[in-house]
C-alpha positions as a LaTeX table, in Angstrom:
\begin{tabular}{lrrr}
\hline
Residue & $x$ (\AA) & $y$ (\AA) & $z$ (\AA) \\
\hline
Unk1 & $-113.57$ & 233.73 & 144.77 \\
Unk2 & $-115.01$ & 230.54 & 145.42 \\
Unk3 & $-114.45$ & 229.28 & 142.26 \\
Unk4 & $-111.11$ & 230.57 & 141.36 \\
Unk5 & $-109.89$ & 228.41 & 144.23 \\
Unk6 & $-111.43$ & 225.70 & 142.86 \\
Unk7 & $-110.16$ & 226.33 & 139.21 \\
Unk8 & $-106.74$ & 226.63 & 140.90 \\
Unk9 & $-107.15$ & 223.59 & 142.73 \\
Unk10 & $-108.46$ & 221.46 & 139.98 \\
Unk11 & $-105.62$ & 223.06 & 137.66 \\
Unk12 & $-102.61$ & 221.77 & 140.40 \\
Unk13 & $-103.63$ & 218.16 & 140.08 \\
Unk14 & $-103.77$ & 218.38 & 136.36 \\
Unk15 & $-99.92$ & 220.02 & 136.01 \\
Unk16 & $-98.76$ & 217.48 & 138.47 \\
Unk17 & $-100.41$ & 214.53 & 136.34 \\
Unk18 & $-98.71$ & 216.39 & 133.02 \\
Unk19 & $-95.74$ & 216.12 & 134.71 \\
Unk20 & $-95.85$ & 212.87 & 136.23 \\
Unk21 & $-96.79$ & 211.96 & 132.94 \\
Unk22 & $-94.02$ & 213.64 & 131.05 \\
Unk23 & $-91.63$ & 212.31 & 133.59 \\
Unk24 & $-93.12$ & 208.59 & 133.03 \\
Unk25 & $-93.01$ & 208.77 & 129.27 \\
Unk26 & $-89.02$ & 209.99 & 129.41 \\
Unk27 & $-88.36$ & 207.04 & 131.61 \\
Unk28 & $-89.93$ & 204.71 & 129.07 \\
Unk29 & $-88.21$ & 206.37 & 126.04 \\
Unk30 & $-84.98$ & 206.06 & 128.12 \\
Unk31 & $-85.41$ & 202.41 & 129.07 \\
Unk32 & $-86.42$ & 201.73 & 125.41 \\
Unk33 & $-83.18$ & 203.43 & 124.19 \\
Unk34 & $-80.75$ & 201.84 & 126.73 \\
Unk35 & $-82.22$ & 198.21 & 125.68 \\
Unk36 & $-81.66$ & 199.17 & 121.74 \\
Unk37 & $-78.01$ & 200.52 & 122.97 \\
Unk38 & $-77.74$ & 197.37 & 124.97 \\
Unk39 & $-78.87$ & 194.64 & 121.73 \\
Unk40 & $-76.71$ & 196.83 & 119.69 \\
Unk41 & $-73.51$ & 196.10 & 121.39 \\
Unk42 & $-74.31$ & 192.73 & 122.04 \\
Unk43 & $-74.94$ & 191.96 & 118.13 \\
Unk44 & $-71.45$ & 194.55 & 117.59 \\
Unk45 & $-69.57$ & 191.60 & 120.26 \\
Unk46 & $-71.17$ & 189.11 & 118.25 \\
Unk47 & $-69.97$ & 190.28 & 114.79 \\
Unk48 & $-66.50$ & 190.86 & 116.34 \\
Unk49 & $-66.48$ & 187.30 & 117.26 \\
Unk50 & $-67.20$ & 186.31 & 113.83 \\
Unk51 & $-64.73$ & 188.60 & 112.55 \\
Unk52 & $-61.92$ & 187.32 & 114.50 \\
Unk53 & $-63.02$ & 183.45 & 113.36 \\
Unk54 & $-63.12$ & 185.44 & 109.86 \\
Unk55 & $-59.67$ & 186.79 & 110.09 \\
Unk56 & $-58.15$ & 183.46 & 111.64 \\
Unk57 & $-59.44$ & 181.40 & 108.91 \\
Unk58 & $-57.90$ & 183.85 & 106.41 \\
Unk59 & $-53.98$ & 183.38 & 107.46 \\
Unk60 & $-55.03$ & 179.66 & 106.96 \\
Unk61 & $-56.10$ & 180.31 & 103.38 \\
Unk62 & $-53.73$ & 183.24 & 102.97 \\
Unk63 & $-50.70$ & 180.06 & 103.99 \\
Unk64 & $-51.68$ & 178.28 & 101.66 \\
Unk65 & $-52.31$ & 180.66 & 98.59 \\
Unk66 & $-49.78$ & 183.15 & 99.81 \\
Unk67 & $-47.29$ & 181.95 & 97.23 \\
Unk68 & $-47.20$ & 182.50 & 93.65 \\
Unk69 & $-47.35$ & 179.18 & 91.38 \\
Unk70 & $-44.08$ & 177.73 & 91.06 \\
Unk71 & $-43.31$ & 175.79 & 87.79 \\
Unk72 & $-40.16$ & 174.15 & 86.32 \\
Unk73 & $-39.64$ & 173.19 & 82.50 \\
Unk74 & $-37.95$ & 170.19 & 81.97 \\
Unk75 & $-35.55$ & 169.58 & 78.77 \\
Unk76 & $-37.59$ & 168.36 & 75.79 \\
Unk77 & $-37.66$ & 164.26 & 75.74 \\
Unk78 & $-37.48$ & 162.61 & 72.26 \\
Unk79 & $-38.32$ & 158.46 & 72.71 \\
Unk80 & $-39.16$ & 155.95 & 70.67 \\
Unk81 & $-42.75$ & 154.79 & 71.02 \\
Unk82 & $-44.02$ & 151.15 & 70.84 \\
Unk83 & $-44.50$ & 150.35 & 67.06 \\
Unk84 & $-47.86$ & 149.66 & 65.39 \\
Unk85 & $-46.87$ & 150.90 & 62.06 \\
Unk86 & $-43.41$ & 150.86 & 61.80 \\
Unk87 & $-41.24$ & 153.56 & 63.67 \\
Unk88 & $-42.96$ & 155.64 & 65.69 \\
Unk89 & $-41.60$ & 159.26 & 67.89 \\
Unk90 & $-42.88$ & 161.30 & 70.71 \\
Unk91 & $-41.49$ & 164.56 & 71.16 \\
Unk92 & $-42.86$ & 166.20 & 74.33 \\
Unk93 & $-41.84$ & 169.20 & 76.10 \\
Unk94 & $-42.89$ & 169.13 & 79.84 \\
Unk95 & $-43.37$ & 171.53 & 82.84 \\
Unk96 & $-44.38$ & 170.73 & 86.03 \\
Unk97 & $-46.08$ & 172.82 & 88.68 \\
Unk98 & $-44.81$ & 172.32 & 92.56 \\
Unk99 & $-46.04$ & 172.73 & 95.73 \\
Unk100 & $-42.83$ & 174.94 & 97.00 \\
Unk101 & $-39.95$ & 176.36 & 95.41 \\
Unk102 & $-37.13$ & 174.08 & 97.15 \\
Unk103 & $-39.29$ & 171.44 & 95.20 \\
Unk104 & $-37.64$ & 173.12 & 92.50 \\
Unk105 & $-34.40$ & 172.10 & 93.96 \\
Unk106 & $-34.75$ & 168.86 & 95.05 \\
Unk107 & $-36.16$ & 168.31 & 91.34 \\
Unk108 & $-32.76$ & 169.55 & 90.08 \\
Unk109 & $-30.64$ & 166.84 & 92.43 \\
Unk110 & $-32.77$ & 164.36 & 90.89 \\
Unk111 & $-32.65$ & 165.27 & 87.92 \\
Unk112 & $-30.77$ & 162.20 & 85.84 \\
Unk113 & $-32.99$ & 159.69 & 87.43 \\
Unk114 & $-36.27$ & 161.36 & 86.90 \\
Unk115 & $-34.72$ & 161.73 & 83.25 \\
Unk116 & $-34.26$ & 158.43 & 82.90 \\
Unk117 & $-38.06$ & 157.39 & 84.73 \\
Unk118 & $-39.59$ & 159.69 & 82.69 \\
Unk119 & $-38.00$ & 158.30 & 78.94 \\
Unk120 & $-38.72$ & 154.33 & 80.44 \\
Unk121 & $-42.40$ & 155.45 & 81.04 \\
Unk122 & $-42.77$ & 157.41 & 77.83 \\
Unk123 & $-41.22$ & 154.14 & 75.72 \\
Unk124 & $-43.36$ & 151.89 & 76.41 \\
Unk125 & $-46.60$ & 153.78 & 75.32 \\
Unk126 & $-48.18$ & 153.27 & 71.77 \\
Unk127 & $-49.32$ & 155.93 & 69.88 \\
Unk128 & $-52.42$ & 155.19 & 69.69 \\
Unk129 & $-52.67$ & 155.58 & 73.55 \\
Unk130 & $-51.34$ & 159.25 & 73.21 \\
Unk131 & $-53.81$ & 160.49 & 70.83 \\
Unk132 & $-56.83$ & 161.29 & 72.26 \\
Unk133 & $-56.97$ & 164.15 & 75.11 \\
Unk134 & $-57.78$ & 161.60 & 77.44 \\
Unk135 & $-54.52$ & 159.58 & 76.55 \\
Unk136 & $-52.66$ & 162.65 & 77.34 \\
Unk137 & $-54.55$ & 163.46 & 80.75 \\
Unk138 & $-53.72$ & 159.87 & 81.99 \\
Unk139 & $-49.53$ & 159.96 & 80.47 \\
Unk140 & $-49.92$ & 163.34 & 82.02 \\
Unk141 & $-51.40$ & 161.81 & 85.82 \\
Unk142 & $-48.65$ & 158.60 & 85.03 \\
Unk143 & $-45.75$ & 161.07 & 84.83 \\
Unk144 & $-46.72$ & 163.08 & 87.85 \\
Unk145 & $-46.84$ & 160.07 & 90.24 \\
Unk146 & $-43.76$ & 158.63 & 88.62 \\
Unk147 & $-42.07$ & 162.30 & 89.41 \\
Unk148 & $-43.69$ & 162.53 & 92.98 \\
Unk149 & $-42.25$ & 158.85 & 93.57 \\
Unk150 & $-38.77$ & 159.59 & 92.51 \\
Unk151 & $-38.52$ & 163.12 & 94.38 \\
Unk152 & $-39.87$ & 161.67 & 97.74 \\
Unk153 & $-40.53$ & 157.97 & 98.26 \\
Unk154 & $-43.37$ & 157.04 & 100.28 \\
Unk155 & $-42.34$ & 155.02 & 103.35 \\
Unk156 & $-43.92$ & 151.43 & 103.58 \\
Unk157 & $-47.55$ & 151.36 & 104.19 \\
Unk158 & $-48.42$ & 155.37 & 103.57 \\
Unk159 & $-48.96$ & 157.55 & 100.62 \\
Unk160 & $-45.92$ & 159.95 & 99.19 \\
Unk161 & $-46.37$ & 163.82 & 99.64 \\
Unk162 & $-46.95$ & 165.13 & 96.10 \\
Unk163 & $-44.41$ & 168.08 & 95.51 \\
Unk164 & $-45.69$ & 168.05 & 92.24 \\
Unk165 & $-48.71$ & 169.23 & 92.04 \\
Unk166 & $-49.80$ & 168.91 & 88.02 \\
Unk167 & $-48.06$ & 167.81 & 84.94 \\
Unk168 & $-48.15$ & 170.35 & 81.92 \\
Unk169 & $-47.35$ & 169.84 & 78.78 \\
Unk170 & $-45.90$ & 172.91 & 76.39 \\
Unk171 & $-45.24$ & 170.78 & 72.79 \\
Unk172 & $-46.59$ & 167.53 & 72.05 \\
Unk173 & $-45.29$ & 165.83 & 68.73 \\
Unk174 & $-46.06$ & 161.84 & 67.41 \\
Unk175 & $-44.38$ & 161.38 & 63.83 \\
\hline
\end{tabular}
């Protein structure tokens, strides 16, 4: 009997140790699991952060590409061109593309003097200046100013807004 006490004595100590063990173990799993709980919903507060700087740097974008292109044709212009070899014509058939669509109505009110900027500019090139692609980029870059002037004159000292934004042409003829 002696030594089933002692076999039951030695075995109590070993089930409490299991279960102290056990116990220790599930604490260590549960602090383990809290912290991983805890760095996940700090990195979740962190990637809502960036997605609210995300989403209020879109309306900016969205503002400014929220509108559709907005382009007017003008009526064809037909000028006479400085002469290097006797008479010389330009035909050209213009649109322009604008920053807003009451652009488009401002560019209507103005219409006879831009009409009349736009033939004084395009009579006093040569020919040969209109030519080459890059000829055409710079009467193209010329015209748009000259437009963007007329529409909305720049007060002393400071640059004009640009309602227009490009100058396009849709026919180009020199006979």
């Amino acid at each position: 009997m002696a030594k089933t006490e002692a076999k039951a004595a030695e075995a109590a100590p070993k089930k409490s140790n299991a279960k102290l063990l056990i116990i220790l173990l599930s604490v260590i799993l549960l602090v383990v699991l809290a912290g991983g709980a805890f760095l996940l919903l700090k990195q979740s507060d962190h990637a809502d952060e960036d997605e609210d700087v995300v989403q209020q740097e879109k309306p900016k974008k969205k503002k400014k590409e929220a509108h559709a292109p907005v382009f007017q044709a003008l009526e064809t212009f037909t000028v006479n061109l400085v002469p290097e070899q006797g008479d010389q014509y330009l035909q050209v058939g213009i649109s322009v593309e604008l920053e807003d669509v009451t652009d488009g109505e401002k560019l209507k009110v103005f219409m006879p003097k831009l009409r009349n900027q736009i033939t004084l500019l395009l009579s006093s090139k040569k020919a040969s200046e209109l030519t080459s692609k890059e000829g055409k980029e710079k009467l193209a870059e010329e015209l748009r100013e000259t437009i963007n002037v007329t529409l909305d004159p720049p007060p002393k000292g400071k640059k004009a807004e640009s309602p227009v934004k490009e100058v396009l042409f849709t026919s180009f003829i020199i006979q």
